[in-house]
Coordinates of C-alpha atoms in Angstrom, one line a residue:
M1 CA -19.4 16.8 -28.4
R2 CA -19.6 15.9 -32.1
T3 CA -22.8 16.7 -34.0
A4 CA -24.8 15.2 -36.9
T5 CA -27.8 16.2 -39.0
L6 CA -31.0 14.6 -37.9
G7 CA -32.9 14.8 -41.2
S8 CA -35.0 18.0 -41.5
L9 CA -34.5 18.8 -37.8
G10 CA -31.0 19.9 -38.4
E11 CA -27.9 19.7 -36.3
V12 CA -28.0 17.7 -33.1
S13 CA -25.5 16.2 -30.6
R14 CA -24.4 12.6 -31.3
L15 CA -25.8 11.7 -27.9
T16 CA -29.5 12.1 -26.9
L17 CA -30.7 11.9 -23.3
G18 CA -33.4 9.3 -23.2
G19 CA -36.3 9.6 -20.8
G20 CA -36.6 6.1 -19.5
G21 CA -33.8 6.2 -17.0
I22 CA -34.4 9.7 -15.7
G23 CA -38.1 8.9 -15.7
Q24 CA -37.4 6.2 -13.1
I25 CA -38.3 3.1 -15.2
W26 CA -34.8 1.8 -15.8
G27 CA -33.5 1.0 -12.3
D28 CA -33.6 3.1 -9.2
T29 CA -32.9 6.9 -9.2
S30 CA -34.0 9.7 -7.0
H31 CA -35.9 12.8 -8.0
D32 CA -32.9 15.0 -7.3
E33 CA -30.5 12.7 -9.2
A34 CA -32.8 12.6 -12.2
T35 CA -33.1 16.4 -12.4
A36 CA -29.3 16.8 -11.8
T37 CA -28.7 14.4 -14.7
L38 CA -30.9 16.5 -17.0
R39 CA -28.8 19.6 -16.2
A40 CA -25.6 17.7 -16.5
A41 CA -26.6 16.3 -19.9
L42 CA -27.0 19.8 -21.3
D43 CA -23.8 21.0 -19.7
A44 CA -22.0 18.1 -21.5
G45 CA -23.3 19.3 -24.8
I46 CA -26.3 17.1 -25.3
T47 CA -28.9 18.9 -27.3
V48 CA -31.8 16.4 -27.6
L49 CA -34.1 15.2 -24.8
D50 CA -36.2 12.1 -25.8
A51 CA -39.3 12.1 -23.7
A52 CA -42.6 10.2 -23.6
P53 CA -45.6 9.8 -21.3
M54 CA -44.7 6.1 -20.9
Y55 CA -41.4 7.2 -19.3
R56 CA -43.3 7.8 -16.0
N57 CA -41.9 11.0 -14.5
C58 CA -39.6 12.1 -17.4
E59 CA -41.8 14.9 -18.8
A60 CA -42.7 16.3 -15.4
F61 CA -39.0 16.4 -14.5
I62 CA -38.2 18.3 -17.7
G63 CA -40.8 20.8 -16.9
E64 CA -39.7 21.2 -13.4
T65 CA -36.0 21.4 -14.2
F66 CA -36.1 24.0 -17.0
A67 CA -39.4 25.7 -16.1
G68 CA -40.3 26.0 -19.8
R69 CA -37.0 27.8 -20.7
L70 CA -34.8 25.3 -22.5
P71 CA -31.4 26.6 -23.6
A72 CA -31.2 27.7 -27.3
G73 CA -30.6 24.8 -29.7
V74 CA -32.0 22.1 -27.4
K75 CA -34.6 19.9 -29.0
V76 CA -37.3 17.8 -27.3
T77 CA -39.2 14.8 -28.5
T78 CA -42.3 13.1 -27.1
K79 CA -44.4 10.2 -28.2
H80 CA -47.9 8.7 -28.1
Q81 CA -48.8 5.0 -27.8
L82 CA -51.7 5.2 -30.2
G83 CA -52.5 1.5 -30.8
T84 CA -55.3 0.9 -33.3
P85 CA -58.4 2.9 -32.2
P86 CA -61.3 3.8 -34.5
V87 CA -59.9 5.9 -37.4
G88 CA -62.2 8.8 -36.4
E89 CA -60.6 9.0 -33.0
V90 CA -56.9 9.1 -34.1
A91 CA -56.4 12.8 -34.6
A92 CA -58.1 13.7 -31.3
R93 CA -56.0 11.2 -29.4
L94 CA -52.8 12.4 -30.8
T95 CA -53.7 16.0 -30.1
A96 CA -54.7 15.3 -26.5
S97 CA -51.5 13.4 -25.9
L98 CA -49.4 16.2 -27.3
E99 CA -51.2 18.8 -25.2
A100 CA -50.7 16.8 -22.1
S101 CA -47.0 16.4 -22.9
L102 CA -46.6 20.1 -23.6
A103 CA -48.3 20.9 -20.3
A104 CA -46.1 18.5 -18.4
M105 CA -42.9 19.9 -19.9
R106 CA -44.2 23.5 -19.8
L107 CA -43.5 24.0 -23.5
E108 CA -45.4 25.5 -26.4
R109 CA -44.1 23.1 -29.1
I110 CA -41.9 20.1 -29.5
D111 CA -39.4 19.2 -32.2
L112 CA -40.4 15.6 -32.9
F113 CA -43.6 13.7 -32.1
F114 CA -43.2 10.0 -32.4
L115 CA -45.8 7.3 -33.0
H116 CA -44.7 5.1 -30.0
S117 CA -46.7 2.1 -30.9
N118 CA -45.5 -0.7 -33.3
L119 CA -46.6 -0.8 -36.9
H120 CA -48.1 -3.9 -38.5
A121 CA -49.8 -4.8 -41.7
D122 CA -53.6 -5.2 -41.7
G123 CA -54.4 -8.8 -40.8
F124 CA -50.9 -9.4 -39.3
A125 CA -50.6 -11.9 -36.4
Y126 CA -48.0 -11.3 -33.7
A127 CA -46.1 -14.3 -32.4
H128 CA -46.5 -13.0 -28.9
G129 CA -49.4 -11.0 -27.5
D130 CA -51.5 -10.9 -30.6
A131 CA -54.7 -10.7 -28.7
N132 CA -53.6 -7.4 -27.3
K133 CA -52.1 -5.9 -30.4
A134 CA -54.7 -3.1 -30.7
A135 CA -53.2 -1.6 -27.5
F136 CA -49.5 -1.7 -28.5
S137 CA -49.5 -1.7 -32.3
T138 CA -51.0 0.5 -35.1
A139 CA -52.5 -1.2 -38.1
W140 CA -51.3 0.0 -41.5
S141 CA -54.6 1.3 -42.7
T142 CA -55.0 3.3 -39.4
Y143 CA -51.5 4.7 -39.9
M144 CA -52.0 5.6 -43.5
E145 CA -55.6 7.0 -43.4
A146 CA -55.5 8.8 -40.1
A147 CA -52.2 8.9 -38.1
A148 CA -49.8 10.2 -40.8
P149 CA -52.3 12.9 -42.0
A150 CA -52.9 13.9 -38.3
F151 CA -49.1 14.3 -37.7
E152 CA -48.8 16.4 -40.9
R153 CA -51.6 18.7 -39.7
L154 CA -49.9 19.2 -36.3
K155 CA -46.7 20.0 -38.2
A156 CA -48.4 22.5 -40.5
Q157 CA -49.9 24.2 -37.4
G158 CA -46.4 24.6 -36.0
R159 CA -47.2 22.6 -32.9
I160 CA -44.5 20.1 -33.8
G161 CA -41.4 20.5 -35.8
G162 CA -41.7 17.1 -37.3
W163 CA -42.9 13.6 -36.6
G164 CA -41.5 10.1 -36.6
V165 CA -42.1 6.4 -36.2
T166 CA -40.6 4.0 -33.7
G167 CA -38.8 1.4 -35.8
I168 CA -39.2 -1.5 -33.4
G169 CA -42.5 -2.6 -35.1
V170 CA -42.8 -5.3 -37.7
P171 CA -39.9 -4.5 -40.1
T172 CA -41.9 -4.9 -43.3
A173 CA -44.4 -2.3 -42.0
V174 CA -41.7 0.1 -40.8
L175 CA -40.0 -0.1 -44.1
A176 CA -43.3 0.6 -45.8
A177 CA -43.8 3.7 -43.7
I178 CA -40.3 4.9 -44.8
E179 CA -41.4 4.5 -48.4
H180 CA -44.9 5.9 -47.9
T181 CA -45.9 9.5 -48.6
P182 CA -46.1 11.5 -46.4
R183 CA -42.9 10.2 -44.9
P184 CA -42.0 10.7 -41.3
D185 CA -39.1 13.1 -40.5
A186 CA -37.3 10.6 -38.3
V187 CA -37.1 6.9 -37.2
Q188 CA -36.0 5.4 -34.0
A189 CA -34.1 2.2 -34.8
I190 CA -32.4 -0.5 -32.8
A191 CA -28.6 0.3 -32.7
N192 CA -26.6 -2.3 -30.8
L193 CA -23.9 -4.9 -31.6
M194 CA -26.5 -7.7 -31.3
D195 CA -29.1 -6.1 -33.6
S196 CA -31.5 -7.2 -30.9
P197 CA -34.7 -5.4 -29.8
G198 CA -34.8 -7.9 -26.8
A199 CA -38.2 -7.9 -25.0
L200 CA -39.6 -5.4 -27.5
K201 CA -39.7 -8.0 -30.3
R202 CA -43.2 -9.6 -30.5
Y203 CA -43.0 -10.8 -34.1
A204 CA -41.4 -13.9 -35.7
E205 CA -39.6 -12.3 -38.6
P206 CA -36.0 -11.0 -38.3
A207 CA -35.7 -7.5 -36.8
R208 CA -33.6 -6.0 -39.7
P209 CA -32.6 -2.8 -37.8
R210 CA -29.6 -1.9 -40.0
E211 CA -31.8 -2.2 -43.1
I212 CA -34.3 0.1 -41.5
A213 CA -31.7 2.7 -40.6
A214 CA -30.2 2.5 -44.1
A215 CA -33.5 2.9 -45.8
A216 CA -34.4 5.9 -43.6
K217 CA -31.1 7.7 -44.3
A218 CA -31.5 6.9 -48.1
H219 CA -34.8 8.9 -48.0
G220 CA -33.3 11.8 -45.9
L221 CA -34.9 10.9 -42.6
G222 CA -33.2 11.4 -39.3
V223 CA -32.2 8.2 -37.4
M224 CA -32.1 8.0 -33.6
G225 CA -30.4 4.8 -32.4
I226 CA -31.9 3.2 -29.4
R227 CA -31.0 0.4 -27.0
A228 CA -27.3 0.7 -27.4
V229 CA -26.7 -1.6 -24.4
Q230 CA -29.8 -3.6 -25.2
A231 CA -31.7 -2.9 -21.9
G232 CA -28.6 -3.8 -19.9
A233 CA -27.7 -7.0 -21.8
L234 CA -24.5 -5.4 -23.0
T235 CA -23.4 -4.1 -19.6
A236 CA -21.3 -5.7 -16.8
A237 CA -24.4 -6.5 -14.8
I238 CA -28.2 -5.9 -15.3
D239 CA -29.4 -3.3 -12.7
R240 CA -32.9 -4.8 -12.1
E241 CA -34.7 -8.1 -11.6
L242 CA -35.5 -10.1 -14.7
S243 CA -37.3 -13.3 -15.3
P244 CA -34.9 -16.1 -16.4
N245 CA -37.1 -16.3 -19.5
S246 CA -36.9 -12.6 -20.3
P247 CA -35.4 -12.0 -23.8
D248 CA -33.2 -9.3 -22.2
R249 CA -31.9 -11.9 -19.7
T250 CA -31.3 -14.3 -22.6
D251 CA -29.4 -11.6 -24.4
Y252 CA -27.3 -10.9 -21.3
D253 CA -26.3 -14.6 -21.1
R254 CA -25.6 -14.8 -24.8
A255 CA -23.4 -11.7 -24.6
A256 CA -20.9 -13.4 -22.2
P257 CA -18.2 -13.5 -25.0
F258 CA -18.6 -9.8 -25.4
R259 CA -17.9 -9.2 -21.8
A260 CA -14.9 -11.5 -22.0
L261 CA -13.6 -9.5 -24.9
C262 CA -14.0 -6.2 -23.0
A263 CA -12.2 -7.7 -20.1
R264 CA -9.2 -8.6 -22.4
W265 CA -9.3 -5.0 -23.7
G266 CA -9.5 -3.7 -20.1
E267 CA -12.7 -1.8 -20.9
D268 CA -16.2 -1.5 -19.4
P269 CA -18.7 -3.3 -21.6
A270 CA -21.2 -0.5 -21.5
L271 CA -18.6 2.0 -22.7
V272 CA -17.6 -0.3 -25.6
A273 CA -21.3 -0.9 -26.5
H274 CA -22.0 2.8 -26.7
R275 CA -18.9 3.3 -28.8
Y276 CA -20.0 0.5 -31.1
A277 CA -23.5 2.2 -31.5
L278 CA -21.8 5.5 -32.2
S279 CA -19.6 3.8 -34.8
M280 CA -22.5 2.2 -36.7
P281 CA -23.4 3.7 -40.1
N282 CA -26.7 5.6 -40.6
I283 CA -27.1 6.5 -36.9
D284 CA -27.3 10.3 -36.3
T285 CA -27.7 10.3 -32.6
V286 CA -27.6 7.6 -29.9
V287 CA -30.3 7.7 -27.3
L288 CA -29.0 7.0 -23.8
G289 CA -31.0 5.1 -21.2
V290 CA -28.9 6.5 -18.3
K291 CA -30.5 7.2 -14.9
N292 CA -27.8 9.1 -13.1
R293 CA -24.8 11.4 -13.6
A294 CA -22.2 8.6 -13.3
E295 CA -23.8 6.6 -16.1
L296 CA -24.1 9.8 -18.1
A297 CA -20.4 10.7 -17.6
Q298 CA -19.4 7.3 -18.9
C299 CA -21.5 7.7 -22.1
V300 CA -20.1 11.2 -22.6
A301 CA -16.6 9.8 -22.2
A302 CA -17.4 7.1 -24.8
E303 CA -18.5 9.7 -27.3
A304 CA -15.3 11.7 -26.7
M305 CA -13.2 8.7 -27.4
G306 CA -14.5 8.6 -30.9
D307 CA -15.4 5.6 -33.1
L308 CA -14.0 2.2 -32.5
E309 CA -11.3 1.1 -34.9
P310 CA -12.4 -1.0 -37.8
A311 CA -10.4 -3.9 -36.4
Q312 CA -12.3 -3.6 -33.1
M313 CA -15.6 -3.5 -34.8
A314 CA -14.6 -6.6 -36.8
E315 CA -13.5 -8.4 -33.6
I316 CA -16.9 -7.7 -31.9
D317 CA -18.8 -8.8 -35.0
A318 CA -16.7 -12.0 -35.2
L319 CA -18.2 -13.0 -31.9
G320 CA -21.3 -14.0 -33.8
L321 CA -23.8 -12.2 -31.5
R322 CA -26.0 -10.6 -34.1
T323 CA -29.6 -11.8 -33.9
A324 CA -30.4 -14.0 -36.9

């Protein structure tokens, strides 16, 4: 498997195993299949496991599967959904979350600790769910005064190798975090052919994921591409029930021309979507949402096939599916 440099974290595989699928939140998978998928990922050359407490059983499965003895060179991330608590509580909440994750995964340290909540400017109003934003989003002043310094202290203590922000928040705030000192070591950015965060987007302004990834790379940050198949919208069929009004269902319907193009090419849409994400500029590693070994094998095959040809990228882009 090819590798890339994930900012200050060094060399990583071009594919990362995400925790949502194996944690049993993206469709059905059994305990045995989830743990077998973890082992198969490392056997295939994947060197990053992207975990989080919100991924249900993911951290526990990592701890059980490897019993605290990860192979040399394997890196692990976790996250904390901080929201916007009182500034004086931020450091303690981050530390408690980290300690719980380390205990679940049976590890002494992790390589990247992400702020899992969105970022927003002080006084910002979300288009959807604004009344609940203190639970899912971190205000800029809280981030600047408390969260970033707390992450830096954990890094100085050697408990984390680095820290990052999840780049699905309000783009102006994410871009400000990339410019702000101290800077995160990594950003997770949307990386799919639609430029769509789908149901993760609560704000009215454009998502600007390619701009976020480019800005992060320009400042030497690592970039982890997420939602390569946009929560199933870029696959042959979504594997779970969705409301007809779900943004992910809307994206699936809107992606019909992409599925038709893949049919003409004789290719599976999920494979092509992963190759597209791997072909995008400024993306160091693509996080997989797979839940079993069959889905993993397809993604590994996509990576082995290499980048899409420029003409193929252009034909996909000409479908006009990018979110305005």
